[in-house]
Coordinates of N, CA, C and O in Angstrom, one line a residue:
A12 N -12.3 46.8 -6.2 CA -11.6 45.8 -5.5 C -10.3 45.6 -6.2 O -10.3 45.5 -7.4
S13 N -9.2 45.4 -5.5 CA -8.0 45.2 -6.1 C -7.4 43.8 -5.9 O -8.0 43.2 -4.9
R14 N -6.8 43.2 -6.8 CA -6.2 41.9 -6.8 C -4.7 41.8 -6.8 O -4.2 42.6 -7.8
S15 N -4.1 41.1 -6.1 CA -2.6 40.9 -6.4 C -2.2 39.4 -6.3 O -2.9 38.6 -5.7
G16 N -1.2 39.1 -6.8 CA -0.7 37.7 -6.9 C -0.5 37.1 -8.2 O -0.7 37.9 -9.2
D17 N -0.1 36.0 -8.1 CA 0.1 35.2 -9.6 C -0.9 34.2 -9.8 O -1.1 33.2 -9.1
F18 N -1.6 34.7 -10.9 CA -2.7 33.8 -11.2 C -2.6 33.0 -12.7 O -3.4 32.8 -13.5
V19 N -1.3 32.7 -12.9 CA -0.8 32.2 -14.2 C -1.1 30.5 -13.9 O -1.2 30.1 -12.8
T20 N -1.0 29.8 -15.0 CA -1.0 28.3 -15.0 C 0.0 27.7 -14.0 O 1.1 28.2 -14.1
K21 N -0.4 26.8 -13.3 CA 0.5 26.2 -12.3 C 0.9 24.9 -12.8 O 0.1 24.1 -13.1
N22 N 2.0 24.3 -12.8 CA 2.6 23.1 -13.1 C 3.3 22.4 -11.9 O 4.2 22.9 -11.5
F23 N 2.7 21.3 -11.4 CA 3.2 20.6 -10.3 C 3.8 19.4 -10.6 O 3.4 18.8 -11.8
P24 N 4.8 18.8 -9.9 CA 5.4 17.5 -10.1 C 4.3 16.5 -10.3 O 3.1 16.5 -9.7
G25 N 4.5 15.4 -11.1 CA 3.6 14.3 -11.5 C 3.5 13.4 -10.3 O 4.4 13.4 -9.5
G26 N 2.4 12.7 -10.2 CA 2.3 11.6 -9.2 C 1.8 12.3 -7.9 O 1.8 11.5 -6.9
F27 N 1.5 13.6 -7.8 CA 1.1 14.3 -6.4 C -0.5 14.3 -6.3 O -0.9 15.0 -5.3
G28 N -1.3 14.2 -7.3 CA -2.6 14.3 -7.3 C -3.1 15.7 -6.9 O -4.1 15.7 -6.1
Y29 N -2.5 16.7 -7.3 CA -3.0 18.0 -6.9 C -4.3 18.3 -7.8 O -4.5 17.9 -8.9
Q30 N -5.1 19.1 -7.2 CA -6.2 19.6 -7.8 C -6.4 21.0 -7.5 O -6.3 21.5 -6.3
G31 N -6.5 21.9 -8.5 CA -6.6 23.4 -8.3 C -7.8 23.9 -8.9 O -8.4 23.4 -9.9
T32 N -8.4 24.9 -8.1 CA -9.6 25.6 -8.6 C -9.4 27.1 -8.4 O -8.9 27.6 -7.3
A33 N -9.4 27.6 -9.7 CA -9.0 29.2 -9.7 C -10.4 29.8 -9.7 O -11.4 29.3 -10.6
N34 N -10.5 31.1 -9.2 CA -11.8 31.9 -9.4 C -11.2 33.3 -9.4 O -9.9 33.5 -9.4
T35 N -12.0 34.3 -9.2 CA -11.6 35.8 -9.5 C -10.7 36.3 -8.4 O -9.9 37.2 -8.6
N36 N -10.9 35.7 -7.3 CA -10.2 36.2 -6.1 C -9.1 35.2 -5.5 O -8.2 35.8 -4.7
N37 N -9.1 34.0 -5.7 CA -8.1 33.2 -5.1 C -7.8 31.9 -6.0 O -8.6 31.7 -7.0
Y38 N -7.1 31.2 -5.5 CA -6.5 29.9 -6.1 C -6.6 28.9 -5.2 O -5.7 28.8 -4.0
V39 N -7.4 28.0 -5.1 CA -7.4 26.9 -4.1 C -6.7 25.7 -4.5 O -7.0 25.1 -5.6
L40 N -5.7 25.0 -3.9 CA -5.0 23.9 -4.3 C -5.2 22.8 -3.2 O -5.0 23.0 -2.0
G41 N -5.7 21.7 -3.6 CA -6.0 20.5 -2.7 C -5.1 19.3 -3.1 O -4.9 19.2 -4.3
L42 N -4.6 18.7 -1.9 CA -3.7 17.7 -2.2 C -4.5 16.4 -2.2 O -5.1 16.2 -1.0
G43 N -4.5 15.5 -3.2 CA -5.1 14.2 -3.2 C -4.2 13.1 -2.7 O -3.1 13.5 -2.1
A44 N -4.4 12.1 -3.0 CA -3.7 10.9 -2.7 C -2.3 11.1 -3.5 O -2.2 11.5 -4.6
V45 N -1.2 10.6 -2.8 CA 0.1 10.7 -3.6 C 0.6 9.2 -3.8 O 0.4 8.3 -2.9
T46 N 1.1 9.0 -5.0 CA 1.9 7.8 -5.2 C 3.1 7.6 -4.8 O 4.0 8.4 -5.1
E47 N 3.5 6.5 -4.1 CA 4.8 6.2 -3.4 C 5.1 4.9 -4.0 O 4.5 3.9 -3.8
T48 N 6.1 4.9 -4.8 CA 6.6 3.5 -5.5 C 7.9 2.9 -5.0 O 8.8 3.6 -4.6
W49 N 7.8 1.7 -4.7 CA 9.1 0.9 -4.2 C 10.0 1.0 -5.4 O 9.8 0.6 -6.4
I50 N 11.3 1.4 -5.0 CA 12.4 1.5 -6.0 C 13.6 0.6 -5.6 O 14.5 0.4 -6.3
G51 N 13.5 0.0 -4.4 CA 14.5 -1.1 -4.1 C 14.3 -2.3 -4.6 O 13.5 -2.6 -5.3
T52 N 15.1 -3.4 -4.2 CA 14.8 -4.8 -4.4 C 14.5 -5.2 -3.0 O 13.6 -4.7 -2.4
T53 N 14.9 -6.3 -2.6 CA 14.6 -7.0 -1.2 C 15.0 -5.9 -0.2 O 16.1 -5.3 -0.3
G54 N 14.2 -5.6 0.8 CA 14.6 -4.6 1.6 C 13.4 -4.3 2.6 O 12.4 -5.0 2.6
D55 N 13.6 -3.4 3.6 CA 12.7 -3.0 4.7 C 11.8 -2.0 4.3 O 12.3 -0.8 3.8
W56 N 10.5 -2.1 4.6 CA 9.5 -1.2 4.2 C 10.0 0.3 4.8 O 9.6 1.3 4.1
S57 N 10.3 0.3 6.0 CA 10.4 1.6 6.8 C 11.7 2.4 6.3 O 12.1 3.4 6.7
L58 N 12.6 1.8 5.4 CA 13.7 2.5 5.0 C 13.4 3.5 3.9 O 13.1 2.9 2.7
G59 N 13.6 4.8 4.0 CA 13.3 5.8 3.1 C 13.9 5.7 1.7 O 13.3 5.9 0.6
T60 N 15.1 5.3 1.6 CA 15.9 5.0 0.3 C 15.2 4.0 -0.5 O 15.6 3.8 -1.7
N61 N 14.4 3.1 -0.1 CA 13.6 2.1 -0.9 C 12.5 2.7 -1.6 O 11.8 1.9 -2.4
W62 N 12.2 3.8 -1.3 CA 10.9 4.5 -1.9 C 11.3 5.8 -2.8 O 12.2 6.4 -2.5
S63 N 10.3 5.9 -3.8 CA 10.5 7.0 -4.8 C 10.4 8.4 -4.2 O 11.2 9.3 -4.7
L64 N 9.8 8.6 -3.2 CA 9.7 10.0 -2.3 C 10.7 10.1 -1.2 O 10.8 11.1 -0.5
G65 N 11.7 9.1 -1.1 CA 12.8 9.2 -0.2 C 12.2 9.0 1.3 O 13.1 9.3 2.2
R66 N 11.1 8.6 1.4 CA 10.7 8.3 2.7 C 9.6 7.1 2.8 O 9.2 6.8 1.8
P67 N 9.5 6.5 3.9 CA 8.5 5.4 4.0 C 7.1 6.1 3.8 O 7.0 7.1 4.0
P68 N 6.0 5.2 3.2 CA 4.7 5.6 2.9 C 4.0 6.1 4.2 O 4.4 5.8 5.3
I69 N 3.1 7.1 4.0 CA 2.2 7.6 5.1 C 1.0 7.3 4.7 O 0.5 6.8 3.7
A70 N -0.1 7.7 5.6 CA -1.6 7.3 5.4 C -2.2 7.7 4.3 O -3.2 7.2 3.9
T71 N -1.6 8.8 3.7 CA -2.4 9.3 2.4 C -1.8 8.8 1.1 O -2.2 9.2 0.1
D72 N -0.8 7.9 1.3 CA -0.1 7.4 0.1 C -0.7 6.2 -0.6 O -1.0 5.3 0.3
D73 N -0.8 6.1 -1.8 CA -1.2 5.0 -2.7 C 0.2 4.2 -3.0 O 1.0 4.8 -3.8
V74 N 0.6 3.1 -2.3 CA 1.7 2.5 -2.6 C 1.7 1.5 -3.8 O 0.6 0.7 -3.8
I75 N 2.8 1.5 -4.5 CA 3.0 0.7 -5.6 C 4.3 -0.1 -5.5 O 5.3 0.5 -5.4
I76 N 4.2 -1.4 -5.2 CA 5.3 -2.2 -5.3 C 5.3 -3.1 -6.8 O 4.7 -4.1 -6.7
P77 N 6.0 -2.7 -7.6 CA 5.9 -3.2 -9.0 C 6.8 -4.6 -9.0 O 7.6 -4.9 -7.9
D78 N 6.8 -5.3 -10.0 CA 7.8 -6.5 -10.1 C 9.2 -5.9 -10.3 O 9.6 -5.3 -11.4
V79 N 10.0 -6.0 -9.4 CA 11.2 -5.5 -9.4 C 12.3 -6.5 -9.4 O 12.0 -7.7 -9.0
G80 N 13.5 -6.3 -9.9 CA 14.7 -7.5 -9.8 C 14.3 -8.4 -11.1 O 13.9 -8.0 -12.1
V81 N 14.6 -9.7 -10.8 CA 14.3 -10.6 -11.7 C 12.8 -10.7 -11.9 O 11.9 -10.6 -11.0
A82 N 12.3 -11.1 -13.1 CA 10.9 -11.1 -13.4 C 10.2 -12.2 -12.6 O 10.8 -13.2 -12.3
G83 N 8.9 -11.8 -12.2 CA 8.3 -12.7 -11.3 C 8.5 -12.3 -9.7 O 9.1 -11.2 -9.5
I84 N 8.0 -13.1 -8.9 CA 8.1 -12.7 -7.6 C 9.5 -13.2 -7.0 O 9.7 -14.4 -6.8
S85 N 10.4 -12.3 -6.8 CA 11.8 -12.5 -6.6 C 12.3 -11.8 -5.6 O 13.3 -12.0 -4.9
E86 N 11.6 -10.6 -5.0 CA 11.9 -9.9 -4.0 C 11.1 -10.0 -2.7 O 9.8 -10.1 -2.9
I87 N 11.6 -9.8 -1.6 CA 10.8 -9.6 -0.4 C 10.9 -8.1 0.3 O 12.0 -7.7 0.8
I88 N 9.7 -7.6 0.5 CA 9.6 -6.2 1.1 C 9.1 -6.5 2.6 O 8.1 -7.2 2.8
S89 N 9.9 -6.4 3.5 CA 9.6 -6.6 4.9 C 9.3 -5.6 5.8 O 9.8 -4.5 5.8
V90 N 8.1 -5.8 6.5 CA 7.7 -4.7 7.5 C 8.1 -5.3 8.8 O 7.7 -6.4 9.3
T91 N 9.0 -4.7 9.5 CA 9.7 -4.9 10.8 C 9.4 -3.9 11.8 O 9.9 -4.1 13.0
T92 N 8.8 -2.8 11.5 CA 8.7 -1.7 12.4 C 7.0 -1.2 12.7 O 6.3 -1.4 11.8
A93 N 6.9 -1.0 13.9 CA 5.3 -0.8 14.4 C 4.9 0.6 13.4 O 5.8 1.4 13.2
G94 N 3.6 0.7 13.3 CA 3.1 1.9 12.9 C 3.1 2.2 11.4 O 3.1 3.4 10.9
Q95 N 3.3 1.2 10.6 CA 3.5 1.5 9.2 C 2.1 1.6 8.5 O 1.2 0.8 8.9
V96 N 2.0 2.5 7.5 CA 0.6 2.8 7.0 C 0.7 3.1 5.5 O 1.8 3.4 4.9
A97 N -0.5 3.0 4.9 CA -0.6 3.3 3.5 C -2.1 3.6 3.3 O -2.9 2.9 3.9
R98 N -2.5 4.4 2.4 CA -3.8 4.6 2.0 C -4.3 3.0 1.2 O -5.3 2.7 1.6
S99 N -3.4 2.7 0.2 CA -3.7 1.5 -0.6 C -2.3 0.9 -0.9 O -1.2 1.6 -0.9
I100 N -2.5 -0.3 -1.3 CA -1.2 -0.9 -1.7 C -1.4 -1.9 -3.0 O -2.5 -2.5 -3.1
T101 N -0.8 -1.7 -3.9 CA -0.7 -2.5 -5.1 C 0.8 -3.3 -5.2 O 1.7 -2.6 -5.4
N102 N 0.6 -4.6 -4.9 CA 1.7 -5.5 -4.7 C 2.0 -6.4 -5.8 O 1.2 -7.2 -6.1
A103 N 3.2 -6.4 -6.4 CA 3.7 -7.7 -7.3 C 4.8 -8.4 -6.9 O 5.1 -9.3 -7.7
E104 N 5.3 -8.2 -5.7 CA 6.3 -9.1 -5.1 C 5.8 -9.6 -3.8 O 4.6 -10.0 -3.6
Q105 N 6.8 -10.1 -3.0 CA 6.3 -10.7 -1.6 C 6.3 -9.6 -0.5 O 7.5 -9.2 -0.3
L106 N 5.2 -9.3 0.0 CA 5.0 -8.4 1.0 C 5.1 -9.2 2.4 O 4.1 -9.9 2.5
N107 N 6.1 -9.2 3.3 CA 6.2 -9.9 4.4 C 6.1 -9.1 5.7 O 7.0 -8.4 6.1
I108 N 5.0 -9.3 6.6 CA 4.8 -8.6 7.7 C 5.4 -9.4 8.7 O 4.8 -10.5 9.1
Q109 N 6.6 -9.0 9.3 CA 7.4 -10.0 10.1 C 7.1 -9.7 11.5 O 6.7 -10.5 12.3
S110 N 7.5 -8.6 12.1 CA 7.4 -8.1 13.5 C 6.8 -6.8 13.7 O 6.5 -6.6 14.9
G111 N 6.5 -6.0 12.6 CA 5.9 -4.8 12.9 C 4.5 -4.9 12.5 O 3.9 -6.0 12.5
D112 N 3.8 -3.7 12.3 CA 2.5 -3.8 11.8 C 2.3 -2.8 10.5 O 3.0 -1.8 10.3
L113 N 1.3 -3.2 9.9 CA 1.0 -2.4 8.6 C -0.5 -2.3 8.5 O -1.3 -3.4 8.4
T114 N -1.0 -1.0 8.1 CA -2.5 -0.9 8.1 C -2.7 -0.1 6.8 O -2.0 1.0 6.4
F115 N -3.7 -0.5 5.9 CA -4.1 0.4 4.9 C -5.6 0.5 4.9 O -6.4 -0.3 5.6
T116 N -6.1 1.6 4.3 CA -7.5 2.1 4.5 C -8.4 1.9 3.3 O -9.6 2.1 3.4
Q117 N -7.8 1.7 2.1 CA -8.4 1.6 0.9 C -8.2 0.4 0.1 O -7.3 -0.6 0.5
A118 N -9.0 0.1 -0.9 CA -9.1 -1.1 -1.6 C -7.5 -1.4 -2.1 O -6.9 -0.5 -2.5
S119 N -7.0 -2.6 -1.9 CA -5.8 -2.9 -2.2 C -5.7 -4.2 -2.9 O -6.5 -5.1 -2.7
T120 N -4.6 -4.5 -3.7 CA -4.4 -5.8 -4.6 C -3.1 -6.2 -4.3 O -2.1 -5.5 -4.3
S121 N -2.9 -7.5 -4.6 CA -1.6 -8.2 -4.6 C -1.5 -9.3 -5.6 O -2.3 -10.3 -5.4
S122 N -0.8 -9.1 -6.6 CA -0.6 -10.2 -7.5 C 0.8 -11.0 -7.1 O 1.0 -12.2 -7.9
G123 N 1.4 -10.7 -6.2 CA 2.5 -11.4 -5.6 C 1.9 -12.2 -4.3 O 0.8 -12.7 -4.4
I124 N 2.8 -12.2 -3.2 CA 2.4 -13.0 -2.1 C 2.4 -11.9 -0.9 O 3.2 -11.1 -0.8
V125 N 1.3 -12.2 -0.2 CA 1.3 -11.4 1.1 C 1.5 -12.4 2.2 O 0.7 -13.5 2.3
A126 N 2.5 -12.2 3.1 CA 2.9 -13.2 4.1 C 2.8 -12.5 5.3 O 3.6 -11.6 5.6
V127 N 2.0 -12.9 6.4 CA 1.9 -12.6 7.7 C 2.6 -13.5 8.6 O 2.1 -14.6 8.7
A128 N 3.8 -13.0 9.0 CA 4.8 -14.2 9.8 C 5.3 -13.6 11.1 O 6.4 -13.9 11.5
G129 N 4.3 -12.9 12.0 CA 4.8 -12.5 13.1 C 4.3 -11.1 13.5 O 4.2 -10.6 14.6
G130 N 4.0 -10.1 12.5 CA 3.4 -8.8 12.7 C 2.1 -8.9 12.6 O 1.4 -9.9 12.7
T131 N 1.4 -7.7 12.4 CA -0.1 -7.6 12.2 C -0.4 -6.8 10.8 O 0.2 -5.7 10.7
L132 N -1.2 -7.3 10.1 CA -1.7 -6.5 9.0 C -3.1 -6.2 9.3 O -3.9 -7.2 9.5
T133 N -3.5 -5.0 9.2 CA -4.8 -4.6 9.4 C -5.4 -4.0 8.0 O -4.9 -3.0 7.5
A134 N -6.3 -4.9 7.6 CA -6.9 -4.4 6.2 C -8.3 -3.7 6.6 O -9.3 -4.3 6.6
T135 N -8.1 -2.3 6.8 CA -9.3 -1.6 7.0 C -10.1 -1.5 5.5 O -11.3 -1.4 5.5
G136 N -9.4 -1.3 4.5 CA -9.8 -1.5 3.1 C -9.8 -2.9 2.7 O -9.3 -3.7 3.2
N137 N -10.7 -3.1 1.5 CA -10.7 -4.4 1.0 C -9.3 -4.9 0.4 O -8.5 -4.2 0.1
L138 N -9.1 -6.2 0.5 CA -7.9 -6.8 0.1 C -8.1 -8.1 -1.0 O -8.9 -8.9 -0.5
T139 N -7.6 -8.0 -2.1 CA -7.8 -9.0 -3.0 C -6.2 -9.4 -3.3 O -5.5 -8.6 -3.8
A140 N -6.0 -10.6 -2.9 CA -4.6 -11.1 -3.0 C -4.6 -12.6 -3.8 O -5.6 -13.4 -3.6
T141 N -3.6 -12.8 -4.5 CA -3.5 -14.1 -5.3 C -2.9 -15.0 -4.3 O -3.5 -16.2 -4.2
T142 N -2.1 -14.8 -3.4 CA -1.6 -15.8 -2.4 C -1.4 -15.0 -1.0 O -0.9 -13.8 -1.0
L143 N -2.1 -15.6 -0.1 CA -2.0 -15.0 1.3 C -1.5 -16.3 2.3 O -2.2 -17.2 2.4
N144 N -0.4 -16.1 3.0 CA 0.1 -17.0 3.8 C 0.2 -16.3 5.4 O 0.7 -15.3 5.5
L145 N -0.4 -17.2 6.2 CA -0.4 -16.7 7.6 C 0.2 -17.6 8.4 O -0.3 -18.7 8.7
S146 N 1.4 -17.3 8.9 CA 2.1 -18.3 9.8 C 2.2 -18.0 11.2 O 2.4 -18.8 12.1
A147 N 2.2 -16.7 11.5 CA 2.3 -16.1 12.9 C 1.9 -14.7 12.9 O 1.4 -14.3 11.7
G148 N 1.6 -14.2 13.8 CA 1.2 -12.8 13.8 C -0.5 -12.6 13.7 O -1.1 -13.7 14.1
A149 N -0.9 -11.5 13.1 CA -2.4 -11.4 13.0 C -2.9 -10.8 11.7 O -2.1 -9.8 11.2
L150 N -4.0 -11.2 11.1 CA -4.6 -10.5 10.0 C -6.0 -10.1 10.6 O -6.7 -10.9 11.0
T151 N -6.1 -8.8 10.6 CA -7.3 -8.2 11.2 C -7.8 -7.1 10.2 O -7.3 -6.8 9.2
G152 N -9.0 -6.4 10.6 CA -9.6 -5.4 9.8 C -11.1 -5.5 9.3 O -11.4 -6.7 9.2
A153 N -11.7 -4.5 9.0 CA -12.9 -4.5 8.5 C -13.2 -4.6 7.0 O -14.4 -4.8 6.8
G154 N -12.2 -4.6 6.3 CA -12.3 -4.7 4.8 C -12.5 -6.2 4.5 O -12.4 -7.0 5.2
N155 N -13.0 -6.2 3.2 CA -13.4 -7.4 2.7 C -12.2 -8.2 2.3 O -11.3 -7.5 1.6
L156 N -12.0 -9.5 2.4 CA -10.8 -10.3 2.0 C -11.2 -11.4 0.9 O -12.2 -12.1 1.1
K157 N -10.4 -11.3 -0.1 CA -10.7 -12.3 -1.2 C -9.3 -12.8 -1.5 O -8.4 -12.0 -2.0
V158 N -9.1 -14.1 -1.4 CA -7.8 -14.7 -1.9 C -8.1 -15.6 -3.2 O -8.9 -16.6 -3.0
T159 N -7.6 -15.3 -4.3 CA -8.0 -15.9 -5.5 C -7.3 -17.2 -5.9 O -7.9 -18.0 -6.6
T160 N -6.2 -17.5 -5.4 CA -5.4 -18.6 -5.8 C -5.0 -19.5 -4.6 O -5.2 -20.8 -4.6
D161 N -4.4 -19.0 -3.5 CA -3.9 -19.8 -2.5 C -3.9 -19.1 -1.1 O -3.2 -18.1 -0.9
F162 N -4.8 -19.6 -0.3 CA -4.6 -19.1 1.1 C -4.0 -20.2 2.0 O -4.5 -21.5 1.9
N163 N -3.2 -20.0 2.7 CA -2.4 -21.0 3.7 C -2.2 -20.5 5.0 O -1.3 -19.6 5.2
Q164 N -2.8 -21.2 6.0 CA -2.6 -20.7 7.4 C -2.0 -22.0 8.1 O -2.6 -22.9 8.3
T165 N -0.9 -21.7 8.8 CA -0.2 -22.6 9.5 C -0.1 -22.1 11.0 O 0.4 -22.8 11.9
G166 N -0.5 -20.8 11.3 CA -0.4 -20.3 12.7 C -1.1 -19.0 12.6 O -1.6 -18.6 11.6
G167 N -0.9 -18.3 13.7 CA -1.2 -16.8 13.7 C -2.8 -16.7 14.0 O -3.7 -17.7 14.2
S168 N -3.2 -15.5 14.0 CA -4.7 -15.1 14.4 C -5.4 -14.7 13.0 O -4.9 -13.6 12.5
F169 N -6.4 -15.2 12.7 CA -7.2 -14.8 11.4 C -8.4 -14.3 11.9 O -9.3 -15.0 12.2
A170 N -8.5 -12.8 12.0 CA -9.8 -12.2 12.5 C -10.3 -11.1 11.7 O -10.5 -10.1 12.3
P171 N -10.3 -11.1 10.4 CA -10.8 -10.1 9.6 C -12.4 -10.1 10.0 O -13.0 -11.2 10.2
T172 N -13.2 -8.9 9.9 CA -14.5 -8.8 10.3 C -15.4 -8.5 9.0 O -16.7 -8.5 9.1
G173 N -14.7 -8.2 7.8 CA -15.6 -8.1 6.6 C -15.8 -9.6 5.9 O -15.5 -10.5 6.4
S174 N -16.4 -9.5 4.8 CA -16.6 -10.6 4.1 C -15.4 -11.4 3.8 O -14.3 -10.7 3.4
I175 N -15.4 -12.7 3.6 CA -14.2 -13.5 3.4 C -14.5 -14.5 2.3 O -15.5 -15.3 2.2
D176 N -13.5 -14.5 1.3 CA -13.7 -15.5 0.2 C -12.3 -16.0 -0.2 O -11.5 -15.2 -0.6
L177 N -12.3 -17.2 0.4 CA -10.7 -17.9 0.2 C -10.9 -19.1 -0.7 O -11.7 -19.7 -0.7
T178 N -9.6 -19.1 -1.3 CA -9.4 -20.4 -2.3 C -8.0 -20.8 -1.6 O -7.1 -20.3 -1.4
R179 N -8.1 -22.3 -1.5 CA -6.9 -22.9 -1.1 C -6.5 -23.9 -2.3 O -7.1 -24.5 -2.8
S180 N -5.0 -24.0 -2.3 CA -4.5 -24.9 -3.2 C -4.8 -26.3 -2.6 O -4.7 -26.5 -1.4
L181 N -4.8 -27.3 -3.4 CA -4.9 -28.7 -2.9 C -3.7 -29.1 -2.1 O -2.6 -28.8 -2.4
G182 N -3.8 -29.5 -1.0 CA -2.9 -29.9 0.0 C -2.5 -29.1 0.9 O -1.9 -29.3 2.0
N183 N -3.2 -27.9 1.0 CA -2.8 -26.8 2.1 C -4.0 -26.7 3.0 O -5.1 -26.7 2.9

């Protein structure tokens, strides 16, 4: 049997979750989850220039929104376009679902603020958030929901179907 091709070590860009399996006849390359990091300050989720990969997140992306700008929760990332997706989200700023919709499918966390103010947040994966504000729009999904510090609902539709564990600050 003859073999041809390049069977040398492959070096792929970091953050792309490649998995390679080599054997005597071929090289199989599988693409795992991709990390997409917010590099903007206050801005729109759907604008590609705000993201490390130059495009808005897609359904296979693990999204990271780090503490950007001034230390602490100082920036607002707004979802204003329909059909926004991510595999998971790790958020340290204010994620504001205004008029569009955002769906994630794997466990996600927020040490910042998640605000649903007119759009729809669909939590198919579990969500653990420090602060969750629901003033308009809808929060749905089969994932479990845990709010550790402050849940505040002044309007909107609260309809998650997973288990719910909420903490409210005094006076809310």
